[in-house]
Amino acid sequence: MRRVLIDNDNLLGPLRAIPAVESQIDAIRQLRLSYRGADASELQYIQTQYAELCGWLYQDAGNFRSAQFWTDRALEWSYAAGVPDLTTFILARKSQLAGDMRDGLTAIDLAEAASRQARPDTRLGAIAATNGAYGYALTGDSRNANHMLDLAHTLITDQDMDPSFSWGSWMDDAYIEIHRARSLYTVGNHADAAEGFRTAIENLPPMRHRDKGVYLARESLAYIGAREPEQAASIGLQALGIAEATGSARIITELAKLDGQLERWQSVPAVTEFRESFDGLIAHQA
């Protein structure tokens, strides 16, 4: 059921999945009243996984308060479940959430905490390093941001991964390079960021439909930063179609920035098309 909800989220966005995930959490909590021993522990573990997923869905929906609530519950319950790998993964997720909230120092601190706990035969160290890199970019430290991303590549390349380990199955070289592009954009290197996004997006698996929309939106911002409004608007339109299908607030938030920055280039036909389409999406959602 959880796997189906994750796949549904990537295709259709968080708003359709959140009610079902919260319902599952309530059902599991009720079930736990009737079980003891190993069955109770297994239910605790499943409940923790659902709480982490719920936090992620709210994060994608742009509701950071609820995202923090559920991710904090997941961290708390992970200790009760007694699964150190899950605790480490949630620490890394909290680093990612802090980055989305533009709290660079907290993103770095939580990534370092996750790195200290990460088992060497898992992707956890690479996930922590990647999220920590964006924290460094937010503080303006491009040298350490690049160092952490290089470290993430090394960790997933050189380590003999436990084949049974499922957390962070999406962690690959393309994912790391997406985050390098985001870090480059954050420190003001817009042309290199645009090229990095383009290369990494081409290597994304088809199933990561919503994620592609997020990355396209960020690529469009990199192009407008490089003063290429026609390219920015064209890519923004691609992201807009995915935003309409998924309702992802992360895509819409980035496109709202693009819309404002394109205002000075209204004479460009592609810009006019994007801005009219974006206004239509916002009006429809209202």
Coordinates of C-alpha atoms in Angstrom, one line a residue:
M1 CA 0.0 0.0 0.0
R2 CA 2.8 2.4 0.9
R3 CA 4.6 1.6 -2.4
V4 CA 1.4 2.4 -4.3
L5 CA 1.0 5.7 -2.5
I6 CA 4.6 6.7 -3.3
D7 CA 4.1 5.9 -7.0
N8 CA 0.8 7.8 -6.9
D9 CA 2.6 10.8 -5.4
N10 CA 5.2 10.9 -8.2
L11 CA 2.6 10.8 -10.9
L12 CA -0.3 12.8 -9.4
G13 CA 1.2 14.9 -6.7
P14 CA 0.9 15.0 -2.9
L15 CA -2.7 16.3 -2.4
R16 CA -4.3 13.1 -3.6
A17 CA -2.0 11.0 -1.4
I18 CA -2.0 12.8 1.9
P19 CA -5.6 11.7 3.1
A20 CA -4.8 8.1 2.4
V21 CA -1.4 8.3 4.2
E22 CA -2.9 9.9 7.3
S23 CA -5.7 7.3 7.2
Q24 CA -3.2 4.5 7.2
I25 CA -1.3 6.1 10.1
D26 CA -4.5 6.2 12.1
A27 CA -5.4 2.6 11.2
I28 CA -1.9 1.4 12.3
R29 CA -2.1 3.2 15.6
Q30 CA -5.5 1.4 16.3
L31 CA -4.0 -1.9 15.3
R32 CA -1.1 -1.5 17.7
L33 CA -3.6 -1.5 20.6
S34 CA -4.2 -5.1 20.0
Y35 CA -0.7 -6.4 19.5
R36 CA 2.4 -7.0 21.6
G37 CA 5.9 -8.4 20.9
A38 CA 7.3 -8.8 17.4
D39 CA 4.0 -7.9 15.7
A40 CA 3.8 -4.6 17.7
S41 CA 7.4 -3.8 16.8
E42 CA 6.7 -4.4 13.1
L43 CA 3.6 -2.1 13.2
Q44 CA 5.7 0.6 14.9
Y45 CA 8.2 0.4 12.1
I46 CA 5.5 0.6 9.4
Q47 CA 3.9 3.5 11.2
T48 CA 7.2 5.3 11.3
Q49 CA 7.6 4.8 7.5
Y50 CA 4.2 6.3 6.9
A51 CA 4.9 9.3 9.1
E52 CA 8.1 10.0 7.1
L53 CA 6.1 9.7 3.9
C54 CA 3.5 12.1 5.2
G55 CA 6.1 14.6 6.1
W56 CA 7.5 14.4 2.6
L57 CA 4.1 14.9 1.0
Y58 CA 3.4 18.0 3.1
Q59 CA 6.9 19.3 2.2
D60 CA 6.1 18.9 -1.5
A61 CA 2.7 20.5 -1.0
G62 CA 4.5 23.6 0.5
N63 CA 3.1 23.1 4.0
F64 CA 6.3 23.2 6.0
R65 CA 4.6 23.3 9.4
S66 CA 2.9 20.0 8.8
A67 CA 6.0 18.6 7.1
Q68 CA 8.0 19.4 10.3
F69 CA 5.3 17.9 12.5
W70 CA 5.2 14.5 10.7
T71 CA 8.9 14.3 10.1
D72 CA 9.5 15.0 13.8
R73 CA 7.0 12.3 14.7
A74 CA 8.8 9.9 12.3
L75 CA 12.1 10.6 14.0
E76 CA 10.6 10.1 17.5
W77 CA 8.9 6.8 16.4
S78 CA 12.0 5.6 14.7
Y79 CA 13.8 5.4 18.1
A80 CA 10.9 3.5 19.5
A81 CA 11.0 1.1 16.5
G82 CA 14.7 0.5 17.2
V83 CA 15.8 0.7 13.5
P84 CA 19.0 2.8 13.4
D85 CA 19.0 3.0 9.6
L86 CA 15.5 4.5 9.5
T87 CA 16.5 7.1 12.2
T88 CA 19.6 8.0 10.1
F89 CA 17.4 8.4 6.9
I90 CA 14.9 10.6 8.7
L91 CA 17.8 12.8 10.0
A92 CA 18.9 13.2 6.4
R93 CA 15.3 14.0 5.4
K94 CA 15.1 16.7 8.1
S95 CA 18.3 18.2 6.6
Q96 CA 16.5 18.3 3.2
L97 CA 13.5 19.9 4.8
A98 CA 15.6 22.6 6.4
G99 CA 17.2 23.3 3.1
D100 CA 13.8 23.8 1.4
M101 CA 13.1 26.2 4.2
R102 CA 16.4 28.0 3.4
D103 CA 17.8 27.3 6.9
G104 CA 21.4 26.4 5.8
L105 CA 22.9 26.0 9.2
T106 CA 20.3 23.5 10.3
A107 CA 20.6 21.6 7.1
I108 CA 24.3 21.3 7.6
D109 CA 24.0 20.2 11.3
L110 CA 21.4 17.6 10.6
A111 CA 23.3 16.3 7.6
E112 CA 26.4 15.9 9.8
A113 CA 24.4 14.1 12.4
A114 CA 23.1 11.7 9.7
S115 CA 26.6 11.2 8.3
R116 CA 28.0 10.2 11.7
Q117 CA 25.4 7.4 12.0
A118 CA 25.3 6.2 8.4
R119 CA 26.4 2.6 7.8
P120 CA 29.1 2.4 5.1
D121 CA 27.2 -0.2 3.0
T122 CA 24.1 1.9 2.5
R123 CA 23.3 5.1 0.5
L124 CA 22.6 7.0 3.7
G125 CA 26.0 8.7 3.8
A126 CA 25.5 9.9 0.2
I127 CA 22.0 11.2 1.0
A128 CA 23.3 13.1 4.0
A129 CA 26.2 14.6 2.1
T130 CA 24.0 15.7 -0.8
N131 CA 21.6 17.5 1.6
G132 CA 24.4 19.0 3.5
A133 CA 25.9 20.4 0.3
Y134 CA 22.8 22.5 -0.3
G135 CA 23.1 23.8 3.3
Y136 CA 26.6 25.0 2.5
A137 CA 25.4 26.6 -0.7
L138 CA 22.7 28.5 1.3
T139 CA 25.4 29.9 3.5
G140 CA 27.5 31.0 0.4
D141 CA 30.2 28.3 0.9
S142 CA 30.5 26.9 -2.6
R143 CA 33.8 25.1 -1.8
N144 CA 32.3 22.9 0.9
A145 CA 29.1 22.4 -1.2
N146 CA 31.2 21.0 -4.1
H147 CA 33.3 18.9 -1.7
M148 CA 30.2 17.3 -0.2
L149 CA 28.7 16.5 -3.6
D150 CA 32.0 14.9 -4.7
L151 CA 31.9 12.9 -1.5
A152 CA 28.4 11.7 -2.3
H153 CA 29.5 10.5 -5.7
T154 CA 32.4 8.6 -4.1
L155 CA 30.2 7.0 -1.5
I156 CA 27.8 5.5 -4.0
T157 CA 30.5 4.5 -6.4
D158 CA 33.1 2.9 -4.1
Q159 CA 30.9 1.2 -1.5
D160 CA 29.7 -2.3 -1.7
M161 CA 26.0 -1.6 -1.2
D162 CA 23.8 -4.0 0.8
P163 CA 21.4 -5.3 -1.9
S164 CA 18.5 -5.6 0.6
F165 CA 18.7 -1.9 1.6
S166 CA 15.8 0.0 0.2
W167 CA 16.1 3.5 1.6
G168 CA 17.2 6.1 -0.9
S169 CA 16.9 3.9 -3.9
W170 CA 16.6 7.1 -6.0
M171 CA 20.1 8.2 -5.0
D172 CA 22.3 8.1 -8.1
D173 CA 24.8 10.2 -10.0
A174 CA 22.0 12.2 -11.8
Y175 CA 20.3 13.0 -8.5
I176 CA 23.6 14.3 -7.1
E177 CA 24.2 16.4 -10.2
I178 CA 20.7 17.9 -9.9
H179 CA 21.8 19.1 -6.5
R180 CA 25.1 20.4 -7.8
A181 CA 23.1 22.5 -10.3
R182 CA 20.8 23.8 -7.5
S183 CA 23.8 24.7 -5.4
L184 CA 25.5 26.5 -8.4
Y185 CA 22.3 28.5 -8.9
T186 CA 22.1 29.3 -5.2
V187 CA 25.6 30.8 -5.2
G188 CA 24.9 32.8 -8.4
N189 CA 26.6 30.6 -11.0
H190 CA 23.5 30.6 -13.3
A191 CA 25.0 29.5 -16.6
D192 CA 26.7 26.4 -15.2
A193 CA 23.6 25.7 -13.2
A194 CA 21.4 25.7 -16.3
E195 CA 23.7 23.3 -18.1
G196 CA 23.9 21.1 -15.0
F197 CA 20.1 20.8 -14.8
R198 CA 19.8 20.1 -18.5
T199 CA 22.3 17.2 -18.4
A200 CA 21.0 15.7 -15.2
I201 CA 17.3 15.9 -16.3
E202 CA 18.1 13.9 -19.4
N203 CA 19.2 11.0 -17.2
L204 CA 16.1 10.9 -15.0
P205 CA 14.0 7.8 -14.9
P206 CA 10.6 8.3 -16.5
M207 CA 8.8 7.4 -13.2
R208 CA 10.1 10.5 -11.6
H209 CA 7.5 12.7 -13.3
R210 CA 6.9 15.2 -10.5
D211 CA 10.6 15.5 -9.7
K212 CA 11.2 16.3 -13.3
G213 CA 8.8 19.2 -13.0
V214 CA 10.6 20.5 -10.0
Y215 CA 14.0 20.3 -11.8
L216 CA 12.6 21.9 -15.0
A217 CA 11.3 24.8 -12.9
R218 CA 14.7 25.3 -11.3
E219 CA 16.4 25.0 -14.7
S220 CA 14.1 27.8 -16.0
L221 CA 15.2 30.0 -13.1
A222 CA 18.8 29.3 -13.9
Y223 CA 18.2 30.4 -17.5
I224 CA 16.5 33.6 -16.4
G225 CA 19.5 34.3 -14.1
A226 CA 21.7 33.8 -17.2
R227 CA 19.5 36.4 -19.0
E228 CA 18.0 33.9 -21.5
P229 CA 14.3 34.7 -21.2
E230 CA 13.1 32.8 -24.2
Q231 CA 14.7 29.5 -23.0
A232 CA 13.6 30.2 -19.5
A233 CA 10.0 30.6 -20.6
S234 CA 10.0 27.6 -22.8
I235 CA 11.3 25.3 -20.1
G236 CA 9.0 26.9 -17.6
L237 CA 6.0 25.9 -19.8
Q238 CA 7.1 22.3 -19.6
A239 CA 7.3 22.5 -15.8
L240 CA 3.9 24.2 -15.8
G241 CA 2.2 21.2 -17.4
I242 CA 3.6 18.9 -14.7
A243 CA 2.6 21.3 -12.0
E244 CA -1.0 21.3 -13.3
A245 CA -1.0 17.5 -13.4
T246 CA 0.5 17.0 -9.9
G247 CA -0.4 20.0 -7.8
S248 CA 3.2 20.2 -6.6
A249 CA 3.7 23.4 -4.6
R250 CA 7.5 23.0 -5.0
I251 CA 7.0 23.4 -8.8
I252 CA 4.5 26.2 -8.5
T253 CA 6.7 28.1 -6.0
E254 CA 9.6 28.1 -8.4
L255 CA 7.5 29.1 -11.3
A256 CA 6.0 32.0 -9.4
K257 CA 9.6 33.3 -9.0
L258 CA 10.1 32.9 -12.7
D259 CA 6.8 34.7 -13.5
G260 CA 8.0 37.7 -11.6
Q261 CA 11.4 37.7 -13.1
L262 CA 10.1 37.5 -16.7
E263 CA 8.0 40.6 -16.3
R264 CA 10.7 42.8 -17.9
W265 CA 10.7 40.7 -21.1
Q266 CA 7.0 40.8 -21.9
S267 CA 7.8 41.5 -25.6
V268 CA 9.2 38.0 -26.0
P269 CA 6.4 35.7 -27.4
A270 CA 7.5 32.7 -25.3
V271 CA 7.4 34.9 -22.2
T272 CA 3.9 36.1 -22.9
E273 CA 2.7 32.5 -23.4
F274 CA 4.3 31.4 -20.2
R275 CA 2.9 34.2 -18.1
E276 CA -0.6 33.9 -19.5
S277 CA -0.5 30.1 -18.9
F278 CA 0.8 30.6 -15.4
D279 CA -1.9 33.1 -14.6
G280 CA -4.5 30.7 -15.9
L281 CA -3.2 27.9 -13.6
I282 CA -3.2 30.1 -10.5
A283 CA -6.8 31.3 -11.3
H284 CA -7.9 27.7 -11.8
Q285 CA -6.4 26.7 -8.4
A286 CA -8.1 29.6 -6.6

